[in-house]
Amino acid sequence: MKILITNDDGIRAPGLRVLADWAAALGEVVVCAPSCQQSGKSHAITIGQPFRILPSDAVPGAEAYEIDGTPVDCVRYALIGLGRRFDLVLSGVNRGYNAGDDIVFSGTVGAAMEAARMEQNAIALSASPADTPENFARQLPKVYDFLISRKLFDRCRLFNVNIPPEPRGILWTRQGGTCYTDEFVPKGDGLYAQEGECRYLKTDDPSLDTGALAAGYVSITPLTLTRTDFAVYDSFRSAEKL
Ligand code: MN
């Protein structure tokens, strides 16, 4: 089994290390990861300028490459640059949940989505920033068994997984229920920082990823690549036929 690993927190992120350690028991691991923090880069790629890609010894026991690019650049280097194919692409484990609206911005999800777009089975993994890598690593085999035992990759290429501390179990979820207290904070000299806190709404609904996390469950959400609004598309198409 061939496994590609990336992580938008960078090649030295503790969440990448525990993921690579666990995946080594499943098969042959290749790591392509950014040289520095790339959170919030979503599906961005680096174009119009060259960027550095170097072999790395940052991940013991794995063939690894350190890339001065985005998380999606990393997946594209593995698939296009190296010309490899993988049985599974793992992105994470991100420091901090990617639930609800986070999925739009997440580099962790973006990397997994690019892998799925290129017809690889992919899982985006995120955990509570309050949890330790050693602790959330214990949930990785349970999440993997949940997906494999149900043959879920036969039905979907891309899953978004969030792991709370000491989970009570696993829930099948849909995306929703976040909001942010975003603001642009002036820092002087024309500099601004985007700052804000994440708030979970509807935490009493465990069918939402945010609600499942609030209730203490691992959340697994199947994701699509298309952004077509099929409800509107179908209604327009029906109306045209009238
Ligand atoms: Mn991140």
Short mmCIF file of C-alpha atoms and ligand atoms in Angstrom, two decimals:
data_model
loop_
_atom_site.label_atom_id
_atom_site.label_comp_id
_atom_site.label_asym_id
_atom_site.label_seq_id
_atom_site.Cartn_x
_atom_site.Cartn_y
_atom_site.Cartn_z
CA MET A 1 0.00 0.00 0.00
CA LYS A 2 1.35 3.42 -1.01
CA ILE A 3 0.47 6.43 1.14
CA LEU A 4 1.12 10.13 0.59
CA ILE A 5 1.14 12.45 3.59
CA THR A 6 1.02 16.23 3.75
CA ASN A 7 0.17 18.81 6.44
CA ASP A 8 -0.57 22.51 6.08
CA ASP A 9 1.16 23.24 9.41
CA GLY A 10 4.48 22.32 7.77
CA ILE A 11 6.78 19.33 7.42
CA ARG A 12 7.92 19.57 11.06
CA ALA A 13 4.39 19.66 12.53
CA PRO A 14 3.88 17.12 15.35
CA GLY A 15 0.56 16.13 13.74
CA LEU A 16 2.40 15.07 10.58
CA ARG A 17 4.90 13.03 12.56
CA VAL A 18 2.29 10.91 14.38
CA LEU A 19 0.36 10.43 11.12
CA ALA A 20 3.53 9.24 9.33
CA ASP A 21 4.43 6.93 12.25
CA TRP A 22 0.97 5.30 12.16
CA ALA A 23 0.83 5.10 8.34
CA ALA A 24 4.22 3.35 8.23
CA ALA A 25 2.46 0.27 9.65
CA LEU A 26 0.01 0.33 6.71
CA GLY A 27 2.56 0.61 3.90
CA GLU A 28 5.13 2.69 2.09
CA VAL A 29 4.99 6.39 3.08
CA VAL A 30 5.96 9.40 0.98
CA VAL A 31 5.80 12.85 2.62
CA CYS A 32 5.46 16.05 0.57
CA ALA A 33 4.87 18.96 2.90
CA PRO A 34 5.35 22.73 3.07
CA SER A 35 8.54 24.11 4.58
CA CYS A 36 6.54 26.48 6.78
CA GLN A 37 3.06 27.20 8.14
CA GLN A 38 0.48 27.22 5.30
CA SER A 39 -2.84 27.13 7.16
CA GLY A 40 -5.74 28.91 5.47
CA LYS A 41 -4.34 28.41 1.96
CA SER A 42 -7.34 26.36 0.82
CA HIS A 43 -6.82 25.22 -2.80
CA ALA A 44 -4.13 27.82 -3.69
CA ILE A 45 -1.27 26.89 -6.01
CA THR A 46 1.97 28.73 -6.73
CA ILE A 47 2.12 29.88 -10.34
CA GLY A 48 4.17 32.49 -12.20
CA GLN A 49 7.29 31.89 -10.12
CA PRO A 50 9.54 28.88 -9.41
CA PHE A 51 9.58 27.45 -5.91
CA ARG A 52 12.10 25.26 -4.11
CA ILE A 53 11.60 21.53 -3.59
CA LEU A 54 14.27 19.61 -1.68
CA PRO A 55 14.58 16.05 -0.34
CA SER A 56 14.20 16.14 3.44
CA ASP A 57 15.20 14.00 6.41
CA ALA A 58 12.61 15.69 8.64
CA VAL A 59 10.44 12.56 8.78
CA PRO A 60 12.45 9.50 9.87
CA GLY A 61 11.78 6.36 7.83
CA ALA A 62 9.90 8.13 5.04
CA GLU A 63 10.87 9.42 1.62
CA ALA A 64 10.19 13.10 2.21
CA TYR A 65 10.25 16.39 0.30
CA GLU A 66 10.19 19.88 1.78
CA ILE A 67 8.41 22.31 -0.48
CA ASP A 68 8.35 26.14 -0.43
CA GLY A 69 4.74 26.12 -1.59
CA THR A 70 1.16 25.55 -0.57
CA PRO A 71 -0.34 22.26 0.64
CA VAL A 72 -1.92 21.76 -2.80
CA ASP A 73 1.50 22.39 -4.45
CA CYS A 74 2.80 19.52 -2.30
CA VAL A 75 0.13 17.06 -3.46
CA ARG A 76 0.62 18.16 -7.07
CA TYR A 77 4.40 17.63 -6.82
CA ALA A 78 3.85 14.07 -5.58
CA LEU A 79 1.29 13.24 -8.28
CA ILE A 80 2.60 15.29 -11.22
CA GLY A 81 6.24 16.10 -10.37
CA LEU A 82 7.17 12.66 -9.08
CA GLY A 83 4.52 10.99 -11.25
CA ARG A 84 3.38 8.74 -8.41
CA ARG A 85 -0.01 7.25 -7.59
CA PHE A 86 -1.17 6.38 -4.07
CA ASP A 87 -3.72 4.07 -2.49
CA LEU A 88 -4.39 6.72 0.15
CA VAL A 89 -3.56 10.40 0.65
CA LEU A 90 -3.60 11.70 4.25
CA SER A 91 -3.60 15.41 5.05
CA GLY A 92 -2.95 16.40 8.67
CA VAL A 93 -3.28 15.88 11.48
CA ASN A 94 -4.06 19.60 11.57
CA ARG A 95 -3.62 21.52 14.81
CA GLY A 96 -7.20 22.77 15.24
CA TYR A 97 -10.55 21.59 13.91
CA ASN A 98 -11.65 22.12 10.32
CA ALA A 99 -15.43 22.04 10.65
CA GLY A 100 -18.30 24.03 9.16
CA ASP A 101 -17.08 27.11 7.27
CA ASP A 102 -13.44 26.24 8.07
CA ILE A 103 -13.61 23.73 5.23
CA VAL A 104 -13.75 26.62 2.73
CA PHE A 105 -10.44 28.04 3.97
CA SER A 106 -8.57 24.97 5.16
CA GLY A 107 -5.23 24.04 3.61
CA THR A 108 -5.63 20.63 5.22
CA VAL A 109 -8.89 20.04 3.35
CA GLY A 110 -7.55 21.76 0.19
CA ALA A 111 -4.66 19.29 -0.07
CA ALA A 112 -6.99 16.30 0.39
CA MET A 113 -9.42 17.78 -2.12
CA GLU A 114 -6.68 18.13 -4.75
CA ALA A 115 -5.75 14.48 -4.20
CA ALA A 116 -9.40 13.48 -4.67
CA ARG A 117 -9.64 15.70 -7.78
CA MET A 118 -6.74 13.65 -9.15
CA GLU A 119 -8.62 10.43 -8.40
CA GLN A 120 -6.83 9.44 -5.20
CA ASN A 121 -8.68 8.35 -2.06
CA ALA A 122 -8.07 11.05 0.54
CA ILE A 123 -8.71 11.87 4.18
CA ALA A 124 -8.31 15.31 5.79
CA LEU A 125 -7.62 14.94 9.52
CA SER A 126 -7.81 17.62 12.20
CA ALA A 127 -7.73 17.57 15.99
CA SER A 128 -8.33 19.87 18.92
CA PRO A 129 -5.41 22.26 19.53
CA ALA A 130 -5.82 21.37 23.22
CA ASP A 131 -5.09 17.68 22.59
CA THR A 132 -1.66 16.06 22.36
CA PRO A 133 -0.46 14.32 19.17
CA GLU A 134 0.14 11.11 21.14
CA ASN A 135 -3.48 11.20 22.31
CA PHE A 136 -5.26 11.89 19.00
CA ALA A 137 -2.94 9.43 17.24
CA ARG A 138 -4.77 6.64 19.12
CA GLN A 139 -7.93 7.46 17.14
CA LEU A 140 -6.29 7.06 13.70
CA PRO A 141 -6.74 3.26 13.42
CA LYS A 142 -10.39 3.60 14.55
CA VAL A 143 -11.13 6.21 11.88
CA TYR A 144 -9.36 4.15 9.23
CA ASP A 145 -11.24 0.97 10.23
CA PHE A 146 -14.56 2.87 10.17
CA LEU A 147 -13.99 3.91 6.53
CA ILE A 148 -12.44 0.65 5.30
CA SER A 149 -14.82 -1.79 7.02
CA ARG A 150 -17.81 -0.02 5.42
CA LYS A 151 -16.05 0.19 2.01
CA LEU A 152 -16.80 3.93 2.01
CA PHE A 153 -14.11 4.77 -0.53
CA ASP A 154 -16.23 2.87 -3.06
CA ARG A 155 -18.81 5.64 -2.68
CA CYS A 156 -16.74 8.77 -1.99
CA ARG A 157 -13.11 9.75 -2.54
CA LEU A 158 -12.85 12.44 0.11
CA PHE A 159 -13.62 12.48 3.83
CA ASN A 160 -13.12 15.26 6.36
CA VAL A 161 -12.36 13.96 9.85
CA ASN A 162 -12.19 15.93 13.11
CA ILE A 163 -11.00 14.30 16.34
CA PRO A 164 -11.92 15.72 19.77
CA PRO A 165 -10.00 14.77 22.93
CA GLU A 166 -11.08 11.39 24.40
CA PRO A 167 -13.96 10.84 21.92
CA ARG A 168 -17.12 8.92 22.86
CA GLY A 169 -17.37 7.37 19.40
CA ILE A 170 -17.68 8.28 15.72
CA LEU A 171 -20.57 10.16 14.08
CA TRP A 172 -21.39 10.49 10.40
CA THR A 173 -21.93 14.23 9.80
CA ARG A 174 -22.59 17.07 7.38
CA GLN A 175 -20.84 20.43 7.26
CA GLY A 176 -22.25 23.38 9.19
CA GLY A 177 -22.63 25.52 12.25
CA THR A 178 -19.65 27.85 12.55
CA CYS A 179 -19.29 31.59 12.65
CA TYR A 180 -16.33 33.87 13.32
CA THR A 181 -15.92 37.18 15.12
CA ASP A 182 -13.68 38.43 12.29
CA GLU A 183 -12.13 41.88 12.26
CA PHE A 184 -9.24 43.70 10.62
CA VAL A 185 -7.04 45.02 13.41
CA PRO A 186 -4.73 47.94 12.48
CA LYS A 187 -1.14 47.27 13.57
CA GLY A 188 0.34 50.61 12.40
CA ASP A 189 2.45 51.45 9.35
CA GLY A 190 -0.34 50.32 7.03
CA LEU A 191 -0.32 46.82 8.49
CA TYR A 192 -3.51 44.96 9.36
CA ALA A 193 -4.09 41.59 11.01
CA GLN A 194 -7.18 39.48 10.42
CA GLU A 195 -8.17 38.30 13.88
CA GLY A 196 -11.18 36.57 15.29
CA GLU A 197 -12.55 33.70 17.28
CA CYS A 198 -14.46 30.69 16.04
CA ARG A 199 -17.88 30.12 17.58
CA TYR A 200 -19.94 27.01 17.07
CA LEU A 201 -23.66 27.51 16.41
CA LYS A 202 -26.33 24.81 16.75
CA THR A 203 -24.11 22.70 18.97
CA ASP A 204 -27.22 20.69 19.94
CA ASP A 205 -27.35 19.16 16.43
CA PRO A 206 -24.94 16.19 16.29
CA SER A 207 -25.69 15.66 12.58
CA LEU A 208 -23.46 18.72 11.99
CA ASP A 209 -19.68 18.33 12.18
CA THR A 210 -19.49 21.13 14.75
CA GLY A 211 -22.35 19.63 16.77
CA ALA A 212 -20.71 16.19 16.84
CA LEU A 213 -17.46 17.72 18.09
CA ALA A 214 -19.33 19.70 20.76
CA ALA A 215 -20.93 16.43 21.90
CA GLY A 216 -17.50 14.77 22.10
CA TYR A 217 -17.62 12.57 18.99
CA VAL A 218 -15.20 12.10 16.12
CA SER A 219 -16.88 13.70 13.08
CA ILE A 220 -16.57 12.15 9.62
CA THR A 221 -18.03 14.15 6.72
CA PRO A 222 -18.08 12.98 3.09
CA LEU A 223 -17.15 15.88 0.79
CA THR A 224 -17.79 16.58 -2.90
CA LEU A 225 -15.56 18.37 -5.40
CA THR A 226 -18.33 20.07 -7.33
CA ARG A 227 -19.77 23.42 -6.22
CA THR A 228 -22.84 23.09 -8.38
CA ASP A 229 -26.04 23.76 -6.45
CA PHE A 230 -27.97 20.70 -7.59
CA ALA A 231 -31.23 21.72 -5.90
CA VAL A 232 -31.31 24.97 -7.91
CA TYR A 233 -30.02 23.28 -11.06
CA ASP A 234 -32.72 20.61 -10.89
CA SER A 235 -35.48 23.15 -10.19
CA PHE A 236 -34.42 25.33 -13.15
CA ARG A 237 -34.18 22.32 -15.40
CA SER A 238 -37.66 21.17 -14.34
CA ALA A 239 -39.06 24.67 -14.91
CA GLU A 240 -37.60 24.82 -18.44
CA LYS A 241 -39.44 21.64 -19.33
CA LEU A 242 -42.81 23.13 -18.37
MN MN B 1 -3.16 24.11 9.72
#
